PDB file of C-alpha atoms in Angstrom:
ATOM      1  CA  MET A   1     -81.917  36.388  -4.084  1.00  0.00           C
ATOM      2  CA  ALA A   2     -83.554  35.246  -7.296  1.00  0.00           C
ATOM      3  CA  ALA A   3     -81.706  31.950  -7.152  1.00  0.00           C
ATOM      4  CA  ALA A   4     -82.880  31.448  -3.590  1.00  0.00           C
ATOM      5  CA  GLY A   5     -86.422  32.164  -4.744  1.00  0.00           C
ATOM      6  CA  CYS A   6     -86.178  29.356  -7.343  1.00  0.00           C
ATOM      7  CA  VAL A   7     -85.602  26.660  -4.692  1.00  0.00           C
ATOM      8  CA  PRO A   8     -89.101  26.942  -3.137  1.00  0.00           C
ATOM      9  CA  VAL A   9     -90.554  27.015  -6.661  1.00  0.00           C
ATOM     10  CA  ARG A  10     -88.804  23.712  -7.511  1.00  0.00           C
ATOM     11  CA  VAL A  11     -89.979  22.208  -4.202  1.00  0.00           C
ATOM     12  CA  CYS A  12     -93.554  23.318  -4.955  1.00  0.00           C
ATOM     13  CA  HIS A  13     -93.297  21.806  -8.449  1.00  0.00           C
ATOM     14  CA  GLN A  14     -92.162  18.480  -6.997  1.00  0.00           C
ATOM     15  CA  GLU A  15     -94.934  18.529  -4.372  1.00  0.00           C
ATOM     16  CA  ILE A  16     -97.569  19.303  -7.003  1.00  0.00           C
ATOM     17  CA  VAL A  17     -96.349  16.469  -9.274  1.00  0.00           C
ATOM     18  CA  ARG A  18     -96.452  14.058  -6.313  1.00  0.00           C
ATOM     19  CA  PHE A  19     -99.955  15.166  -5.284  1.00  0.00           C
ATOM     20  CA  ASP A  20    -101.128  14.966  -8.901  1.00  0.00           C
ATOM     21  CA  LEU A  21     -99.987  11.320  -9.129  1.00  0.00           C
ATOM     22  CA  GLU A  22    -101.574  10.465  -5.748  1.00  0.00           C
ATOM     23  CA  ILE A  23    -104.879  12.078  -6.745  1.00  0.00           C
ATOM     24  CA  LYS A  24    -104.936  10.221 -10.077  1.00  0.00           C
ATOM     25  CA  ALA A  25    -104.281   6.898  -8.314  1.00  0.00           C
ATOM     26  CA  ALA A  26    -106.968   7.558  -5.665  1.00  0.00           C
ATOM     27  CA  VAL A  27    -109.531   8.660  -8.284  1.00  0.00           C
ATOM     28  CA  GLN A  28    -108.815   5.542 -10.406  1.00  0.00           C
ATOM     29  CA  GLU A  29    -109.246   3.330  -7.335  1.00  0.00           C
ATOM     30  CA  LEU A  30    -112.495   5.112  -6.447  1.00  0.00           C
ATOM     31  CA  GLU A  31    -113.773   4.689 -10.026  1.00  0.00           C
ATOM     32  CA  GLN A  32    -112.939   0.959  -9.974  1.00  0.00           C
ATOM     33  CA  MET A  33    -114.721   0.504  -6.625  1.00  0.00           C
ATOM     34  CA  ALA A  34    -117.727   2.449  -7.956  1.00  0.00           C
ATOM     35  CA  LYS A  35    -118.011   0.095 -10.929  1.00  0.00           C
ATOM     36  CA  GLU A  36    -117.988  -2.907  -8.586  1.00  0.00           C
ATOM     37  CA  GLN A  37    -120.992  -1.652  -6.550  1.00  0.00           C
ATOM     38  CA  ASP A  38    -124.125  -3.831  -6.727  1.00  0.00           C
ATOM     39  CA  LYS A  39    -126.653  -1.090  -6.014  1.00  0.00           C
ATOM     40  CA  GLU A  40    -127.133   1.242  -8.986  1.00  0.00           C
ATOM     41  CA  SER A  41    -127.830   4.271  -6.750  1.00  0.00           C
ATOM     42  CA  GLU A  42    -124.517   3.837  -4.867  1.00  0.00           C
ATOM     43  CA  LYS A  43    -122.684   3.234  -8.145  1.00  0.00           C
ATOM     44  CA  GLN A  44    -124.057   6.450  -9.691  1.00  0.00           C
ATOM     45  CA  ALA A  45    -123.335   8.514  -6.534  1.00  0.00           C
ATOM     46  CA  LEU A  46    -119.721   7.335  -6.491  1.00  0.00           C
ATOM     47  CA  LEU A  47    -119.305   7.932 -10.236  1.00  0.00           C
ATOM     48  CA  ARG A  48    -120.572  11.506  -9.724  1.00  0.00           C
ATOM     49  CA  GLU A  49    -117.984  11.966  -6.980  1.00  0.00           C
ATOM     50  CA  VAL A  50    -115.287  10.586  -9.310  1.00  0.00           C
ATOM     51  CA  GLU A  51    -116.397  13.100 -11.952  1.00  0.00           C
ATOM     52  CA  ASN A  52    -116.135  15.959  -9.414  1.00  0.00           C
ATOM     53  CA  HIS A  53    -112.613  14.854  -8.482  1.00  0.00           C
ATOM     54  CA  LYS A  54    -111.624  14.722 -12.159  1.00  0.00           C
ATOM     55  CA  LYS A  55    -112.958  18.265 -12.729  1.00  0.00           C
ATOM     56  CA  GLN A  56    -111.043  19.512  -9.677  1.00  0.00           C
ATOM     57  CA  MET A  57    -107.930  17.752 -10.982  1.00  0.00           C
ATOM     58  CA  LEU A  58    -108.248  19.465 -14.380  1.00  0.00           C
ATOM     59  CA  SER A  59    -108.777  22.813 -12.629  1.00  0.00           C
ATOM     60  CA  ASN A  60    -105.621  22.274 -10.545  1.00  0.00           C
ATOM     61  CA  GLN A  61    -103.616  21.300 -13.625  1.00  0.00           C
ATOM     62  CA  ALA A  62    -104.814  24.436 -15.461  1.00  0.00           C
ATOM     63  CA  ALA A  63    -103.829  26.626 -12.485  1.00  0.00           C
ATOM     64  CA  TRP A  64    -100.438  24.902 -12.347  1.00  0.00           C
ATOM     65  CA  ARG A  65     -99.805  25.470 -16.060  1.00  0.00           C
ATOM     66  CA  LYS A  66    -100.863  29.110 -15.692  1.00  0.00           C
ATOM     67  CA  ALA A  67     -98.458  29.618 -12.785  1.00  0.00           C
ATOM     68  CA  ASN A  68     -95.643  27.910 -14.756  1.00  0.00           C
ATOM     69  CA  LEU A  69     -96.302  30.133 -17.745  1.00  0.00           C
ATOM     70  CA  ALA A  70     -96.337  33.234 -15.538  1.00  0.00           C
ATOM     71  CA  CYS A  71     -93.004  32.157 -14.040  1.00  0.00           C
ATOM     72  CA  LYS A  72     -91.407  31.649 -17.470  1.00  0.00           C
ATOM     73  CA  ILE A  73     -92.763  34.968 -18.743  1.00  0.00           C
ATOM     74  CA  ALA A  74     -91.448  36.790 -15.646  1.00  0.00           C
ATOM     75  CA  ILE A  75     -87.978  35.241 -16.068  1.00  0.00           C
ATOM     76  CA  ASP A  76     -87.934  35.999 -19.829  1.00  0.00           C
ATOM     77  CA  ASN A  77     -89.020  39.603 -19.233  1.00  0.00           C
ATOM     78  CA  SER A  78     -86.409  40.011 -16.533  1.00  0.00           C
ATOM     79  CA  GLU A  79     -83.657  38.684 -18.813  1.00  0.00           C
ATOM     80  CA  LYS A  80     -84.819  40.938 -21.657  1.00  0.00           C
ATOM     81  CA  ASP A  81     -84.829  43.968 -19.353  1.00  0.00           C
ATOM     82  CA  GLN A  82     -81.359  43.063 -18.162  1.00  0.00           C
ATOM     83  CA  LEU A  83     -80.074  42.765 -21.732  1.00  0.00           C
ATOM     84  CA  LEU A  84     -81.737  46.018 -22.826  1.00  0.00           C
ATOM     85  CA  GLN A  85     -80.623  48.076 -19.868  1.00  0.00           C
ATOM     86  CA  GLY A  86     -77.054  46.760 -19.950  1.00  0.00           C
ATOM     87  CA  ARG A  87     -74.950  45.767 -17.002  1.00  0.00           C
ATOM     88  CA  ASP A  88     -73.269  49.084 -16.302  1.00  0.00           C
ATOM     89  CA  SER A  89     -75.543  50.355 -13.580  1.00  0.00           C
ATOM     90  CA  LEU A  90     -75.463  48.548 -10.244  1.00  0.00           C
ATOM     91  CA  ARG A  91     -78.746  50.130  -9.254  1.00  0.00           C
ATOM     92  CA  GLN A  92     -80.514  48.814 -12.354  1.00  0.00           C
ATOM     93  CA  ARG A  93     -79.205  45.311 -11.665  1.00  0.00           C
ATOM     94  CA  LYS A  94     -80.420  45.525  -8.081  1.00  0.00           C
ATOM     95  CA  THR A  95     -83.910  46.616  -9.255  1.00  0.00           C
ATOM     96  CA  THR A  96     -84.030  43.754 -11.768  1.00  0.00           C
ATOM     97  CA  LYS A  97     -83.015  41.232  -9.118  1.00  0.00           C
ATOM     98  CA  GLU A  98     -85.590  42.593  -6.690  1.00  0.00           C
ATOM     99  CA  SER A  99     -88.270  42.446  -9.404  1.00  0.00           C
ATOM    100  CA  LEU A 100     -87.278  38.863 -10.266  1.00  0.00           C
ATOM    101  CA  ALA A 101     -87.246  37.881  -6.590  1.00  0.00           C
ATOM    102  CA  GLU A 102     -90.713  39.416  -6.123  1.00  0.00           C
ATOM    103  CA  SER A 103     -92.024  37.532  -9.185  1.00  0.00           C
ATOM    104  CA  ALA A 104     -90.505  34.301  -7.899  1.00  0.00           C
ATOM    105  CA  SER A 105     -92.056  34.932  -4.474  1.00  0.00           C
ATOM    106  CA  ASN A 106     -95.498  35.566  -5.998  1.00  0.00           C
ATOM    107  CA  ILE A 107     -95.229  32.446  -8.163  1.00  0.00           C
ATOM    108  CA  THR A 108     -94.060  30.399  -5.167  1.00  0.00           C
ATOM    109  CA  GLU A 109     -97.072  31.630  -3.202  1.00  0.00           C
ATOM    110  CA  SER A 110     -99.380  30.707  -6.081  1.00  0.00           C
ATOM    111  CA  LEU A 111     -97.831  27.232  -6.433  1.00  0.00           C
ATOM    112  CA  MET A 112     -98.021  26.668  -2.676  1.00  0.00           C
ATOM    113  CA  GLY A 113    -101.736  27.511  -2.836  1.00  0.00           C
ATOM    114  CA  ILE A 114    -102.192  24.926  -5.614  1.00  0.00           C
ATOM    115  CA  SER A 115    -100.135  22.442  -3.613  1.00  0.00           C
ATOM    116  CA  ARG A 116    -102.377  22.957  -0.545  1.00  0.00           C
ATOM    117  CA  MET A 117    -105.513  22.495  -2.653  1.00  0.00           C
ATOM    118  CA  MET A 118    -104.149  19.295  -4.169  1.00  0.00           C
ATOM    119  CA  SER A 119    -103.129  18.031  -0.733  1.00  0.00           C
ATOM    120  CA  GLN A 120    -106.700  18.547   0.497  1.00  0.00           C
ATOM    121  CA  GLN A 121    -108.032  16.757  -2.574  1.00  0.00           C
ATOM    122  CA  VAL A 122    -105.679  13.796  -1.958  1.00  0.00           C
ATOM    123  CA  GLN A 123    -106.864  13.586   1.643  1.00  0.00           C
ATOM    124  CA  GLN A 124    -110.515  13.799   0.589  1.00  0.00           C
ATOM    125  CA  SER A 125    -110.041  11.086  -2.057  1.00  0.00           C
ATOM    126  CA  GLU A 126    -108.271   8.816   0.425  1.00  0.00           C
ATOM    127  CA  GLU A 127    -111.045   9.323   3.004  1.00  0.00           C
ATOM    128  CA  THR A 128    -113.693   8.508   0.390  1.00  0.00           C
ATOM    129  CA  VAL A 129    -111.827   5.363  -0.679  1.00  0.00           C
ATOM    130  CA  GLN A 130    -111.368   4.323   2.977  1.00  0.00           C
ATOM    131  CA  THR A 131    -115.068   4.910   3.732  1.00  0.00           C
ATOM    132  CA  LEU A 132    -116.041   2.893   0.672  1.00  0.00           C
ATOM    133  CA  ALA A 133    -113.643   0.088   1.633  1.00  0.00           C
ATOM    134  CA  ASN A 134    -115.136  -0.032   5.157  1.00  0.00           C
ATOM    135  CA  SER A 135    -118.622   0.022   3.672  1.00  0.00           C
ATOM    136  CA  SER A 136    -117.774  -2.830   1.300  1.00  0.00           C
ATOM    137  CA  ARG A 137    -116.303  -4.830   4.196  1.00  0.00           C
ATOM    138  CA  THR A 138    -119.490  -4.307   6.240  1.00  0.00           C
ATOM    139  CA  ILE A 139    -121.641  -5.375   3.280  1.00  0.00           C
ATOM    140  CA  LEU A 140    -119.507  -8.491   2.765  1.00  0.00           C
ATOM    141  CA  GLU A 141    -119.765  -9.377   6.456  1.00  0.00           C
ATOM    142  CA  ALA A 142    -123.548  -8.838   6.373  1.00  0.00           C
ATOM    143  CA  ASN A 143    -123.732 -10.970   3.223  1.00  0.00           C
ATOM    144  CA  GLU A 144    -121.777 -13.779   4.906  1.00  0.00           C
ATOM    145  CA  GLU A 145    -124.053 -13.548   7.958  1.00  0.00           C
ATOM    146  CA  PHE A 146    -127.094 -13.606   5.674  1.00  0.00           C
ATOM    147  CA  LYS A 147    -125.755 -16.730   3.934  1.00  0.00           C
ATOM    148  CA  SER A 148    -125.206 -18.372   7.324  1.00  0.00           C
ATOM    149  CA  MET A 149    -128.741 -17.420   8.438  1.00  0.00           C
ATOM    150  CA  SER A 150    -130.120 -18.648   5.124  1.00  0.00           C
ATOM    151  CA  GLY A 151    -128.460 -22.044   5.732  1.00  0.00           C
ATOM    152  CA  THR A 152    -129.915 -22.179   9.253  1.00  0.00           C
ATOM    153  CA  ILE A 153    -133.381 -21.264   7.928  1.00  0.00           C
ATOM    154  CA  GLN A 154    -133.171 -23.990   5.262  1.00  0.00           C
ATOM    155  CA  LEU A 155    -132.111 -26.515   7.900  1.00  0.00           C
ATOM    156  CA  GLY A 156    -135.023 -25.407  10.102  1.00  0.00           C
ATOM    157  CA  ARG A 157    -137.420 -25.771   7.172  1.00  0.00           C
ATOM    158  CA  LYS A 158    -136.176 -29.314   6.512  1.00  0.00           C
ATOM    159  CA  LEU A 159    -136.576 -30.214  10.198  1.00  0.00           C
ATOM    160  CA  ILE A 160    -140.134 -28.809  10.274  1.00  0.00           C
ATOM    161  CA  THR A 161    -141.022 -30.777   7.123  1.00  0.00           C
ATOM    162  CA  LYS A 162    -139.524 -33.910   8.683  1.00  0.00           C
ATOM    163  CA  TYR A 163    -141.463 -33.361  11.943  1.00  0.00           C
ATOM    164  CA  ASN A 164    -144.692 -32.779   9.995  1.00  0.00           C
ATOM    165  CA  ARG A 165    -144.178 -36.090   8.188  1.00  0.00           C
ATOM    166  CA  ARG A 166    -143.430 -37.841  11.455  1.00  0.00           C
ATOM    167  CA  GLU A 167    -146.558 -36.301  13.030  1.00  0.00           C
ATOM    168  CA  LEU A 168    -148.641 -37.633  10.151  1.00  0.00           C
ATOM    169  CA  THR A 169    -147.055 -41.091  10.547  1.00  0.00           C
ATOM    170  CA  ASP A 170    -147.660 -40.990  14.319  1.00  0.00           C
ATOM    171  CA  LYS A 171    -151.319 -40.028  13.791  1.00  0.00           C
ATOM    172  CA  LEU A 172    -151.751 -42.895  11.328  1.00  0.00           C
ATOM    173  CA  LEU A 173    -150.137 -45.381  13.741  1.00  0.00           C
ATOM    174  CA  ILE A 174    -152.335 -44.126  16.623  1.00  0.00           C
ATOM    175  CA  PHE A 175    -155.424 -44.473  14.436  1.00  0.00           C
ATOM    176  CA  LEU A 176    -154.433 -48.065  13.435  1.00  0.00           C
ATOM    177  CA  ALA A 177    -153.671 -48.979  17.058  1.00  0.00           C
ATOM    178  CA  LEU A 178    -157.013 -47.525  18.173  1.00  0.00           C
ATOM    179  CA  ALA A 179    -158.826 -49.409  15.384  1.00  0.00           C
ATOM    180  CA  LEU A 180    -157.084 -52.641  16.411  1.00  0.00           C
ATOM    181  CA  PHE A 181    -157.930 -52.027  20.074  1.00  0.00           C
ATOM    182  CA  LEU A 182    -161.612 -51.398  19.258  1.00  0.00           C
ATOM    183  CA  ALA A 183    -161.720 -54.494  17.030  1.00  0.00           C
ATOM    184  CA  THR A 184    -160.226 -56.561  19.880  1.00  0.00           C
ATOM    185  CA  VAL A 185    -162.745 -55.162  22.396  1.00  0.00           C
ATOM    186  CA  LEU A 186    -165.623 -55.868  20.026  1.00  0.00           C
ATOM    187  CA  TYR A 187    -164.338 -59.407  19.418  1.00  0.00           C
ATOM    188  CA  ILE A 188    -164.072 -60.107  23.184  1.00  0.00           C
ATOM    189  CA  LEU A 189    -167.564 -58.661  23.826  1.00  0.00           C
ATOM    190  CA  LYS A 190    -168.968 -60.725  21.010  1.00  0.00           C
ATOM    191  CA  LYS A 191    -167.428 -63.914  22.415  1.00  0.00           C
ATOM    192  CA  ARG A 192    -168.659 -63.203  25.964  1.00  0.00           C
ATOM    193  CA  LEU A 193    -172.111 -61.892  25.218  1.00  0.00           C
ATOM    194  CA  PHE A 194    -172.946 -63.906  22.151  1.00  0.00           C
ATOM    195  CA  PRO A 195    -170.944 -67.166  22.351  1.00  0.00           C
ATOM    196  CA  PHE A 196    -173.357 -68.942  20.044  1.00  0.00           C
ATOM    197  CA  LEU A 197    -172.611 -66.505  17.155  1.00  0.00           C
TER     198      LEU A 197
END
């Protein structure tokens, strides 16, 4: 029964190690993305979130170590009791096995609780990273659109400047044509009305 109880404990240990590695990777990725943020407010908010994840990670690791220690102590105590009481009595052996199985069950329950907490933390970290990645993508797209609009605005400005210059040239040409027309009219009038001049 005790041996059977050790299998879930080993499984929980493996799950916790896996979650621990996933959380560390997600937190490192989140920290890197936070450092790459342009806006200081967003950078600081993400760094605070990274700090919270790190604290939670340390808390989980402490709980895991505590559960491991409790498991080792329970096994050591059980072995000591078995050695002290001897192996003559079947009833004593049965009690020791039941006690060991109960300890293993309690430790398994504790480790499963830690495993669930770490699983939730992994999911939360992944969601945060995904949200940040989507946010960064949106910002990049907006930036590209802004660059495109900026190019269009600059082109529009150049066209307006060009049209303003052309308008000035047109006004000057109209003025010269009008002046020439008036000079011609005056010359004709002068020749008709005052031919002797």
